[in-house]
Short mmCIF file of C-alpha atoms in Angstrom, two decimals:
data_model
loop_
_atom_site.label_atom_id
_atom_site.label_comp_id
_atom_site.label_asym_id
_atom_site.label_seq_id
_atom_site.Cartn_x
_atom_site.Cartn_y
_atom_site.Cartn_z
CA MET O 895 -0.01 -0.02 0.02
CA LYS O 896 1.09 3.59 -0.68
CA ILE O 897 0.52 5.53 2.56
CA ILE O 898 0.92 9.24 3.19
CA ILE O 899 1.25 10.39 6.87
CA LEU O 900 0.92 14.09 7.72
CA GLY O 901 2.65 15.05 10.94
CA ALA O 902 5.81 13.64 12.41
CA GLY O 903 4.78 14.15 16.09
CA GLN O 904 4.62 11.30 18.57
CA VAL O 905 1.45 9.75 17.00
CA GLY O 906 2.73 10.24 13.47
CA ARG O 907 6.11 8.71 14.32
CA THR O 908 4.53 5.62 15.96
CA ALA O 909 2.23 5.18 12.92
CA ALA O 910 5.14 5.41 10.45
CA SER O 911 7.21 3.02 12.49
CA HIS O 912 4.45 0.42 12.59
CA LEU O 913 3.45 0.75 8.90
CA ALA O 914 7.04 0.96 7.54
CA ARG O 915 7.87 -2.44 9.25
CA GLU O 916 5.58 -4.24 6.90
CA ALA O 917 7.45 -4.78 3.70
CA ALA O 918 4.44 -4.29 1.39
CA ASN O 919 3.96 -0.66 2.43
CA GLU O 920 5.47 2.47 0.87
CA VAL O 921 5.29 5.20 3.55
CA THR O 922 5.82 8.95 2.95
CA VAL O 923 5.78 11.27 5.96
CA VAL O 924 5.18 15.00 5.54
CA ASP O 925 5.91 17.64 8.11
CA VAL O 926 7.11 21.27 8.33
CA ASN O 927 9.85 20.29 10.72
CA ASP O 928 12.86 18.99 8.75
CA GLU O 929 14.79 17.87 11.92
CA LEU O 930 11.96 15.49 12.97
CA LEU O 931 11.90 14.09 9.46
CA ARG O 932 15.68 13.59 9.31
CA ASP O 933 15.55 11.70 12.53
CA LEU O 934 12.76 9.50 11.22
CA GLN O 935 14.57 8.79 7.98
CA ASP O 936 17.66 7.78 9.83
CA ARG O 937 15.66 5.05 11.70
CA LEU O 938 13.03 3.91 9.11
CA ASP O 939 12.91 2.90 5.49
CA ILE O 940 10.47 5.71 4.48
CA ARG O 941 10.36 8.70 2.24
CA THR O 942 9.96 12.12 3.80
CA LEU O 943 8.90 15.58 2.53
CA VAL O 944 9.21 18.93 4.21
CA GLY O 945 6.18 21.07 3.71
CA SER O 946 2.61 21.89 4.78
CA GLY O 947 -0.13 19.32 4.25
CA THR O 948 -2.56 22.07 3.23
CA GLN O 949 -0.46 22.94 0.18
CA PRO O 950 -1.69 21.02 -2.97
CA SER O 951 1.86 21.17 -4.43
CA VAL O 952 3.26 19.41 -1.32
CA LEU O 953 0.53 16.79 -1.38
CA GLU O 954 1.12 16.16 -5.08
CA ALA O 955 4.90 15.70 -4.49
CA ALA O 956 4.10 13.33 -1.71
CA GLY O 957 2.22 11.07 -4.07
CA ALA O 958 -1.41 11.90 -3.27
CA ARG O 959 -2.54 11.07 -6.77
CA ASP O 960 -1.94 7.23 -6.29
CA ALA O 961 -1.98 7.00 -2.53
CA ASP O 962 -4.14 4.15 -1.03
CA ILE O 963 -4.39 5.61 2.42
CA PHE O 964 -4.00 9.29 3.53
CA ILE O 965 -3.47 9.77 7.29
CA ALA O 966 -3.50 13.29 8.74
CA LEU O 967 -2.06 13.26 12.31
CA THR O 968 -0.83 16.84 12.86
CA ASN O 969 -1.67 18.62 16.14
CA SER O 970 -4.18 20.86 14.31
CA ASP O 971 -7.75 19.56 13.58
CA GLU O 972 -8.22 22.22 11.00
CA VAL O 973 -5.05 21.27 9.09
CA ASN O 974 -5.99 17.61 9.18
CA MET O 975 -9.57 18.22 7.86
CA VAL O 976 -8.46 20.68 5.17
CA ALA O 977 -5.67 18.34 3.98
CA CYS O 978 -8.13 15.45 3.64
CA GLN O 979 -10.48 17.68 1.63
CA ILE O 980 -7.73 18.80 -0.71
CA ALA O 981 -6.57 15.22 -1.14
CA TRP O 982 -10.21 14.18 -2.05
CA SER O 983 -10.90 17.25 -4.30
CA LEU O 984 -7.74 17.36 -6.28
CA PHE O 985 -6.26 13.89 -6.22
CA ASN O 986 -7.42 10.48 -5.41
CA LYS O 987 -11.10 10.12 -4.39
CA ASP O 988 -10.67 6.34 -3.87
CA ALA O 989 -8.15 6.62 -1.09
CA THR O 990 -9.16 6.04 2.51
CA ARG O 991 -8.69 9.36 4.45
CA ILE O 992 -8.07 9.20 8.18
CA ALA O 993 -7.84 12.37 10.31
CA ARG O 994 -6.91 12.99 13.86
CA ILE O 995 -9.63 15.05 15.49
CA ARG O 996 -8.84 16.29 18.98
CA SER O 997 -11.64 18.73 19.63
CA ALA O 998 -14.73 17.29 21.30
CA ASP O 999 -16.76 19.95 19.59
CA PHE O 1000 -15.98 18.67 16.15
CA ALA O 1001 -16.34 15.06 17.25
CA ARG O 1002 -19.80 15.88 18.53
CA HIS O 1003 -21.03 17.09 15.04
CA THR O 1004 -20.81 13.70 13.24
CA LYS O 1005 -22.50 15.19 10.16
CA LEU O 1006 -19.18 16.84 9.34
CA PHE O 1007 -17.78 13.46 8.58
CA SER O 1008 -20.82 11.34 7.59
CA GLN O 1009 -20.93 9.88 4.06
CA GLU O 1010 -24.16 11.58 3.13
CA ASP O 1011 -23.70 15.24 3.91
CA ARG O 1012 -20.19 15.57 5.25
CA ALA O 1013 -18.48 18.99 5.02
CA PHE O 1014 -14.94 17.39 4.99
CA ALA O 1015 -13.72 14.38 3.05
CA VAL O 1016 -12.70 12.40 6.17
CA ASP O 1017 -13.67 8.71 6.06
CA VAL O 1018 -12.34 7.87 9.52
CA PRO O 1019 -12.03 10.52 12.26
CA ILE O 1020 -9.90 9.33 15.20
CA SER O 1021 -9.31 10.97 18.47
CA PRO O 1022 -6.32 9.80 20.53
CA GLU O 1023 -7.75 11.75 23.47
CA GLN O 1024 -11.06 9.92 23.29
CA LEU O 1025 -9.29 6.55 22.83
CA VAL O 1026 -7.14 7.15 25.94
CA THR O 1027 -10.19 8.21 27.93
CA GLU O 1028 -12.08 5.02 26.95
CA HIS O 1029 -8.96 3.03 27.87
CA VAL O 1030 -8.72 4.57 31.33
CA ILE O 1031 -12.49 4.14 31.91
CA HIS O 1032 -12.18 0.37 31.18
CA LEU O 1033 -9.22 0.11 33.64
CA ILE O 1034 -11.23 1.88 36.39
CA HIS O 1035 -14.33 -0.37 35.85
CA TYR O 1036 -12.01 -3.44 36.15
CA PRO O 1037 -9.62 -2.67 39.01
CA GLY O 1038 -6.48 -4.95 38.71
CA ALA O 1039 -6.55 -5.09 34.88
CA LEU O 1040 -3.63 -3.93 32.88
CA GLN O 1041 -5.49 -3.93 29.55
CA VAL O 1042 -9.14 -4.20 28.71
CA LEU O 1043 -9.83 -4.45 24.96
CA ASP O 1044 -13.13 -4.68 23.19
CA PHE O 1045 -14.12 -6.90 20.27
CA ALA O 1046 -17.47 -7.62 18.60
CA ASP O 1047 -19.00 -4.33 19.59
CA GLY O 1048 -18.00 -4.82 23.31
CA ARG O 1049 -19.56 -8.28 23.66
CA ILE O 1050 -16.08 -9.98 23.92
CA ARG O 1051 -13.21 -8.63 25.91
CA LEU O 1052 -9.57 -9.33 25.98
CA VAL O 1053 -8.07 -8.59 29.37
CA GLY O 1054 -4.47 -8.50 30.47
CA VAL O 1055 -3.92 -9.05 34.21
CA LYS O 1056 -1.03 -9.90 36.49
CA ALA O 1057 -1.43 -13.31 38.34
CA LEU O 1058 -0.99 -12.69 42.02
CA GLN O 1059 -1.08 -14.98 45.14
CA GLY O 1060 -4.72 -15.23 46.21
CA GLY O 1061 -6.02 -15.80 42.75
CA ALA O 1062 -7.86 -19.19 42.61
CA LEU O 1063 -5.84 -20.46 39.67
CA VAL O 1064 -2.41 -19.21 40.67
CA GLY O 1065 -0.18 -22.25 41.27
CA GLN O 1066 -2.50 -24.56 39.39
CA GLN O 1067 -2.61 -25.99 35.84
CA LEU O 1068 -4.63 -24.18 33.24
CA LYS O 1069 -6.75 -27.22 32.55
CA HIS O 1070 -8.55 -26.62 35.96
CA LEU O 1071 -10.05 -23.29 34.79
CA PRO O 1072 -13.22 -24.79 33.40
CA THR O 1073 -14.01 -26.57 36.75
CA HIS O 1074 -13.39 -23.29 38.60
CA ILE O 1075 -15.84 -21.24 36.40
CA GLN O 1076 -18.43 -23.96 35.93
CA GLY O 1077 -21.17 -22.95 33.44
CA ARG O 1078 -18.98 -20.19 31.98
CA ASP O 1079 -16.22 -20.25 29.39
CA ALA O 1080 -12.97 -18.40 28.88
CA ARG O 1081 -9.73 -18.85 27.01
CA VAL O 1082 -6.17 -17.94 28.02
CA ALA O 1083 -4.70 -16.40 24.86
CA ALA O 1084 -1.13 -15.71 26.05
CA ILE O 1085 1.06 -15.75 29.10
CA TYR O 1086 4.18 -13.68 29.56
CA ARG O 1087 6.72 -14.66 32.21
CA GLY O 1088 9.78 -12.53 32.82
CA GLY O 1089 9.06 -10.70 29.58
CA GLN O 1090 9.03 -13.96 27.45
CA SER O 1091 5.97 -15.44 25.94
CA ILE O 1092 4.81 -18.92 27.11
CA LYS O 1093 2.40 -20.96 25.02
CA PRO O 1094 -0.71 -21.71 27.23
CA GLU O 1095 -1.25 -25.49 27.32
CA GLY O 1096 -3.53 -27.45 29.63
CA ASP O 1097 -0.68 -28.52 31.92
CA THR O 1098 0.82 -24.95 32.04
CA ILE O 1099 0.96 -23.75 35.70
CA ILE O 1100 -0.01 -20.11 36.29
CA GLU O 1101 2.71 -18.58 38.54
CA HIS O 1102 2.75 -15.51 40.68
CA GLY O 1103 3.88 -12.48 38.61
CA ASP O 1104 2.71 -13.91 35.23
CA GLU O 1105 1.07 -11.51 32.90
CA VAL O 1106 -1.93 -13.36 31.57
CA PHE O 1107 -4.15 -12.34 28.63
CA PHE O 1108 -7.48 -14.06 28.69
CA ILE O 1109 -10.63 -13.60 26.53
CA ALA O 1110 -14.23 -14.01 27.71
CA ALA O 1111 -17.70 -12.65 27.26
CA ARG O 1112 -18.14 -9.24 28.82
CA GLU O 1113 -20.41 -10.53 31.63
CA ASP O 1114 -17.68 -13.13 32.72
CA ILE O 1115 -14.64 -10.85 33.05
CA ARG O 1116 -14.73 -10.39 36.75
CA LEU O 1117 -15.25 -14.07 37.35
CA VAL O 1118 -12.13 -14.91 35.41
CA MET O 1119 -10.05 -12.06 36.90
CA ASN O 1120 -10.77 -13.66 40.29
CA GLU O 1121 -8.93 -16.75 39.03
CA MET O 1122 -5.81 -14.65 38.50
CA GLN O 1123 -5.81 -12.45 41.60
CA LYS O 1124 -8.01 -11.54 44.56
CA LEU O 1125 -10.62 -9.12 43.17
CA GLU O 1126 -10.00 -5.54 44.17
CA ASP O 1127 -12.76 -3.38 45.63
CA PRO O 1128 -14.62 -1.22 43.20
CA VAL O 1129 -13.07 2.23 42.57
CA ARG O 1130 -14.93 5.07 44.22
CA ARG O 1131 -12.54 8.00 44.62
CA VAL O 1132 -10.59 9.16 41.57
CA VAL O 1133 -8.10 12.13 41.34
CA ILE O 1134 -7.20 13.44 37.90
CA ALA O 1135 -4.25 15.67 37.34
CA GLY O 1136 -4.83 17.93 34.25
CA GLY O 1137 -8.00 19.62 32.99
CA GLY O 1138 -7.15 19.31 29.25
CA ASN O 1139 -9.07 17.32 26.62
CA ILE O 1140 -8.38 13.96 28.29
CA GLY O 1141 -8.81 14.98 31.92
CA PHE O 1142 -11.96 16.85 31.21
CA ARG O 1143 -13.59 14.03 29.21
CA MET O 1144 -12.56 11.51 31.88
CA ALA O 1145 -14.16 13.64 34.66
CA GLN O 1146 -17.30 14.00 32.58
CA ARG O 1147 -17.52 10.18 32.15
CA LEU O 1148 -16.82 9.35 35.80
CA GLU O 1149 -18.55 12.02 37.83
CA SER O 1150 -21.94 10.48 37.91
CA GLU O 1151 -20.89 7.32 39.60
CA HIS O 1152 -17.55 8.19 41.32
CA GLN O 1153 -16.22 10.84 43.68
CA VAL O 1154 -13.95 12.81 41.32
CA LYS O 1155 -11.46 15.51 41.99
CA LEU O 1156 -9.63 17.33 39.12
CA ILE O 1157 -6.44 19.36 39.69
CA GLU O 1158 -5.64 21.98 36.97
CA ARG O 1159 -2.63 24.28 37.16
CA ASP O 1160 -3.96 27.16 35.02
CA PRO O 1161 -6.50 29.10 37.12
CA ARG O 1162 -8.47 30.19 33.99
CA ARG O 1163 -8.64 26.69 32.61
CA ALA O 1164 -9.69 25.40 36.12
CA ARG O 1165 -12.59 27.93 36.23
CA ARG O 1166 -13.80 26.98 32.77
CA VAL O 1167 -13.67 23.26 33.52
CA SER O 1168 -15.50 23.72 36.85
CA GLU O 1169 -18.33 25.49 35.08
CA GLN O 1170 -18.82 22.64 32.59
CA LEU O 1171 -18.71 19.76 35.14
CA ASN O 1172 -21.54 18.91 37.41
CA ASN O 1173 -20.26 16.74 40.32
CA THR O 1174 -16.48 17.10 40.04
CA ILE O 1175 -14.46 19.11 42.58
CA VAL O 1176 -12.03 21.23 40.63
CA LEU O 1177 -8.92 22.40 42.29
CA SER O 1178 -6.55 25.10 40.95
CA GLY O 1179 -2.99 24.04 41.79
CA ASP O 1180 0.05 21.87 41.00
CA ALA O 1181 -0.64 18.11 41.12
CA ALA O 1182 3.05 17.58 42.13
CA ASP O 1183 2.58 19.75 45.23
CA GLU O 1184 2.94 17.40 48.24
CA GLU O 1185 0.91 19.75 50.56
CA LEU O 1186 -1.99 19.95 48.17
CA LEU O 1187 -2.19 16.16 47.75
CA LEU O 1188 -2.11 15.64 51.47
CA GLU O 1189 -4.79 18.26 51.99
CA GLU O 1190 -6.94 16.37 49.49
CA ASN O 1191 -6.44 13.06 51.29
CA ILE O 1192 -4.56 11.36 48.47
CA ASP O 1193 -3.96 8.36 50.68
CA SER O 1194 -7.67 7.62 50.59
CA ALA O 1195 -7.92 7.86 46.78
CA ASP O 1196 -8.42 4.61 44.82
CA VAL O 1197 -6.92 5.90 41.53
CA PHE O 1198 -4.71 8.89 40.61
CA VAL O 1199 -4.45 9.59 36.89
CA ALA O 1200 -1.96 12.21 35.59
CA VAL O 1201 -2.85 13.38 32.11
CA THR O 1202 -1.30 16.80 31.70
CA ASN O 1203 0.56 17.84 28.52
CA ALA O 1204 3.85 17.40 30.25
CA GLU O 1205 4.90 13.78 30.66
CA GLU O 1206 7.67 14.72 33.20
CA ALA O 1207 4.95 16.36 35.36
CA ASN O 1208 2.76 13.29 34.96
CA ILE O 1209 5.59 10.95 36.11
CA LEU O 1210 6.55 13.13 39.07
CA SER O 1211 2.95 13.63 40.33
CA ALA O 1212 2.05 9.98 39.83
CA MET O 1213 5.17 8.83 41.72
CA LEU O 1214 4.42 11.30 44.56
CA ALA O 1215 0.75 10.19 44.78
CA LYS O 1216 1.87 6.54 45.06
CA ARG O 1217 4.46 7.51 47.78
CA LEU O 1218 1.75 9.30 49.71
CA GLY O 1219 -0.49 6.24 49.79
CA CYS O 1220 -2.67 6.36 46.71
CA HIS O 1221 -3.73 2.78 45.93
CA LYS O 1222 -3.18 2.86 42.06
CA VAL O 1223 -1.57 5.49 39.88
CA MET O 1224 -1.62 5.94 36.09
CA ALA O 1225 0.45 8.41 34.01
CA LEU O 1226 0.19 9.58 30.44
CA ILE O 1227 3.68 9.12 28.96
CA ASN O 1228 4.48 9.67 25.34
CA ARG O 1229 8.03 8.28 25.06
CA PRO O 1230 8.00 4.47 24.78
CA ALA O 1231 11.35 4.14 26.70
CA TYR O 1232 9.94 6.19 29.58
CA ALA O 1233 6.67 4.27 29.70
CA GLU O 1234 8.48 0.91 29.91
CA LEU O 1235 10.89 2.16 32.63
CA MET O 1236 8.12 3.73 34.69
CA GLN O 1237 5.66 0.88 34.52
CA SER O 1238 8.33 -1.41 36.01
CA GLY O 1239 8.78 0.93 38.88
CA SER O 1240 6.40 2.88 41.10
CA ILE O 1241 3.84 3.76 38.36
CA ASP O 1242 1.17 1.03 38.02
CA ILE O 1243 -0.01 1.86 34.45
CA ALA O 1244 1.79 3.97 31.86
CA LEU O 1245 -0.82 5.31 29.36
CA SER O 1246 0.62 5.61 25.81
CA PRO O 1247 -1.60 7.62 23.44
CA GLN O 1248 0.37 6.25 20.47
CA GLN O 1249 -0.15 2.62 21.31
CA VAL O 1250 -3.85 3.10 22.05
CA THR O 1251 -4.33 5.03 18.75
CA ILE O 1252 -2.19 2.77 16.39
CA GLY O 1253 -4.79 -0.04 16.40
CA SER O 1254 -7.45 2.31 14.87
CA LEU O 1255 -5.01 2.91 11.99
CA LEU O 1256 -3.84 -0.70 11.53
CA ALA O 1257 -7.45 -1.85 11.09
CA HIS O 1258 -7.49 0.09 7.77
CA VAL O 1259 -4.24 -1.30 6.27
CA ARG O 1260 -4.68 -4.99 7.15
CA ARG O 1261 -5.42 -7.35 4.34
CA GLY O 1262 -8.93 -8.89 4.44
CA ASP O 1263 -11.93 -7.62 6.32
CA VAL O 1264 -10.20 -6.70 9.54
CA VAL O 1265 -12.56 -4.63 11.72
CA ARG O 1266 -10.50 -4.10 14.84
CA VAL O 1267 -6.86 -4.14 15.74
CA HIS O 1268 -5.19 -3.70 19.15
CA SER O 1269 -1.46 -3.20 19.48
CA LEU O 1270 -0.09 -4.81 22.59
CA ARG O 1271 3.16 -4.95 24.62
CA ARG O 1272 4.65 -1.80 23.01
CA GLY O 1273 3.82 -3.10 19.52
CA ALA O 1274 5.39 -6.56 19.83
CA ALA O 1275 2.08 -8.33 19.93
CA GLU O 1276 -1.23 -7.82 18.23
CA ALA O 1277 -4.89 -8.79 18.66
CA LEU O 1278 -7.35 -8.65 15.78
CA GLU O 1279 -10.94 -9.21 14.78
CA VAL O 1280 -11.33 -10.66 11.27
CA ILE O 1281 -14.60 -11.27 9.40
CA VAL O 1282 -14.51 -14.60 7.53
CA HIS O 1283 -15.69 -14.40 3.94
CA GLY O 1284 -15.85 -17.06 1.16
CA VAL O 1285 -17.64 -20.31 0.62
CA GLN O 1286 -17.30 -23.89 1.92
CA GLY O 1287 -14.39 -25.61 0.31
CA GLU O 1288 -12.49 -22.38 -0.49
CA GLY O 1289 -9.54 -21.13 1.48
CA ARG O 1290 -8.04 -22.77 4.43
CA VAL O 1291 -10.41 -21.55 7.21
CA ILE O 1292 -14.18 -21.98 6.37
CA GLY O 1293 -15.49 -25.39 7.46
CA LYS O 1294 -12.25 -26.24 9.27
CA ARG O 1295 -11.82 -27.09 12.93
CA ILE O 1296 -9.37 -24.88 14.69
CA GLU O 1297 -6.95 -27.75 15.39
CA ASN O 1298 -6.75 -28.19 11.61
CA ILE O 1299 -5.96 -24.62 10.65
CA PRO O 1300 -2.35 -24.05 10.08
CA LEU O 1301 -1.84 -21.03 12.47
CA PRO O 1302 1.60 -19.43 12.65
CA GLU O 1303 3.65 -19.97 15.77
CA GLY O 1304 2.41 -17.83 18.78
CA THR O 1305 -0.99 -17.29 17.17
CA THR O 1306 -4.23 -18.21 18.95
CA ILE O 1307 -7.84 -18.12 17.73
CA ALA O 1308 -9.34 -17.13 21.09
CA ALA O 1309 -13.04 -16.40 20.45
CA ILE O 1310 -15.78 -16.22 17.74
CA ALA O 1311 -18.69 -13.85 17.47
CA ARG O 1312 -21.36 -15.70 15.39
CA GLY O 1313 -24.55 -13.58 15.07
CA ASP O 1314 -25.69 -12.89 18.53
CA GLN O 1315 -23.59 -15.80 19.96
CA VAL O 1316 -20.19 -15.51 21.71
CA LEU O 1317 -18.14 -18.67 21.39
CA ILE O 1318 -14.96 -19.16 23.21
CA ALA O 1319 -12.78 -21.12 20.82
CA HIS O 1320 -11.57 -24.69 21.50
CA HIS O 1321 -9.67 -27.12 19.43
CA ASP O 1322 -12.77 -28.68 17.88
CA THR O 1323 -14.58 -25.32 17.12
CA MET O 1324 -15.47 -25.02 13.49
CA ILE O 1325 -15.10 -21.77 11.52
CA GLN O 1326 -18.12 -20.59 9.50
CA ARG O 1327 -18.77 -17.93 6.96
CA ASP O 1328 -19.38 -14.45 8.37
CA ASP O 1329 -17.81 -15.41 11.80
CA HIS O 1330 -15.97 -12.62 13.60
CA VAL O 1331 -12.81 -14.37 14.60
CA ILE O 1332 -10.62 -12.90 17.34
CA LEU O 1333 -6.97 -13.68 17.09
CA PHE O 1334 -3.98 -13.07 19.44
CA LEU O 1335 -0.53 -12.94 18.00
CA THR O 1336 2.35 -13.02 20.47
CA ASP O 1337 4.66 -11.87 17.55
CA ARG O 1338 3.23 -9.32 15.20
CA ARG O 1339 5.67 -10.36 12.52
CA HIS O 1340 3.25 -13.15 11.75
CA VAL O 1341 0.57 -10.82 10.77
CA GLU O 1342 1.04 -11.17 7.00
CA ALA O 1343 0.87 -15.09 7.35
CA VAL O 1344 -2.43 -14.68 9.23
CA GLU O 1345 -3.64 -12.41 6.46
CA ARG O 1346 -2.77 -14.89 3.76
CA LEU O 1347 -4.47 -17.62 5.78
CA PHE O 1348 -7.84 -15.92 5.66
CA ASP O 1349 -7.26 -15.54 1.97
CA VAL O 1350 -9.34 -12.44 1.22
CA PRO O 1351 -8.42 -9.96 -1.48
CA ARG O 1352 -6.88 -6.75 -0.01
CA ARG O 1353 -9.35 -3.91 0.42
CA HIS O 1354 -8.54 -0.28 0.78
CA ALA O 1355 -11.80 1.54 1.60
CA ARG O 1356 -14.37 0.48 4.16
#
């Protein structure tokens, strides 16, 4: 695929890195900052172009006439929308156009992007801020989870959780799981021990400290989590550092069912946010101020989430909140190296906007009818939902039992959505036409082999 990416910021760089790793993709990155582009070109096999994405001459030089996918990821919503419109009006109407839309105001007016009467030629608007908000909401609803990912319109969830002493299955073989959750079903898709992937077999023993990814119907998630660790009490008190796009959206979503406090450094911003929220206590101050946190009883807070625009401030305030007694702390961290370092220390969960966002982009470049992609473990692993097409006797999937499908190493078919049914996959489960198949790949380098396996012609537009 020929792919143009506008914007070489954190999200744009992550997208370029993922897409350029796949040999079949020709990636061109456009940005006004030549230093960022030089750094990218030193590390990736891509083409770069210095210029503004709103200039037709720049888009033409970037290859907009024959681009398959056009991804606008600059920090400006207006630039992203205008660039998509120019690409559609002057160049290739058949390309899929994806735009980063940060403003909740734009996102609320869906007519701007609907196929019938859209004002801008954006096929897929994505909001990293909204995706991060949803990610945190899931983690708050399932205390103890490291990842909670939706498939099949939320009916099936993939959950990552650390196995801890006190979990009913810890120290026991996996084959005992069905007897523990009688009448329910779940599948362990992957286990990571000491950073290394272990293939889940019936005689595999779950050990304390294992990172376990399991898949189950939405209503069974807590039941299975109890097998991996003693269930934590529901979250009641939440403290949010930062009243920007993410912090404000998060407070809006949580304030009706939780006790929420929001700390914002800018007094004017704090005043505006307080006027727009109903049940949130908004404080004007520095979230890294020890005295302020003590005054607000941080030691009785269940969750502290730092989502300011400065990742160093997020790290410091989260570490301080943890030291002062907050049960769980999360911090928004852009740099992958920082995120990995912090999550192995005193920060419970490092939130990466790039990793949360990249799945929304990958779903549109995968071969076949891939409707959802989640990037896991800093991009090393991947989970995807694929719709099976074709007829009986064609291809290597339809009408086959899972045990007879030649899956690449480290690949698991974990669940199937069939109409209104949710089926947890087992060795004798048979794949049917129009099934939504959820796969887990411990090594994303096998993605192309999985795409070939499902044997559907490559599609560009959705």
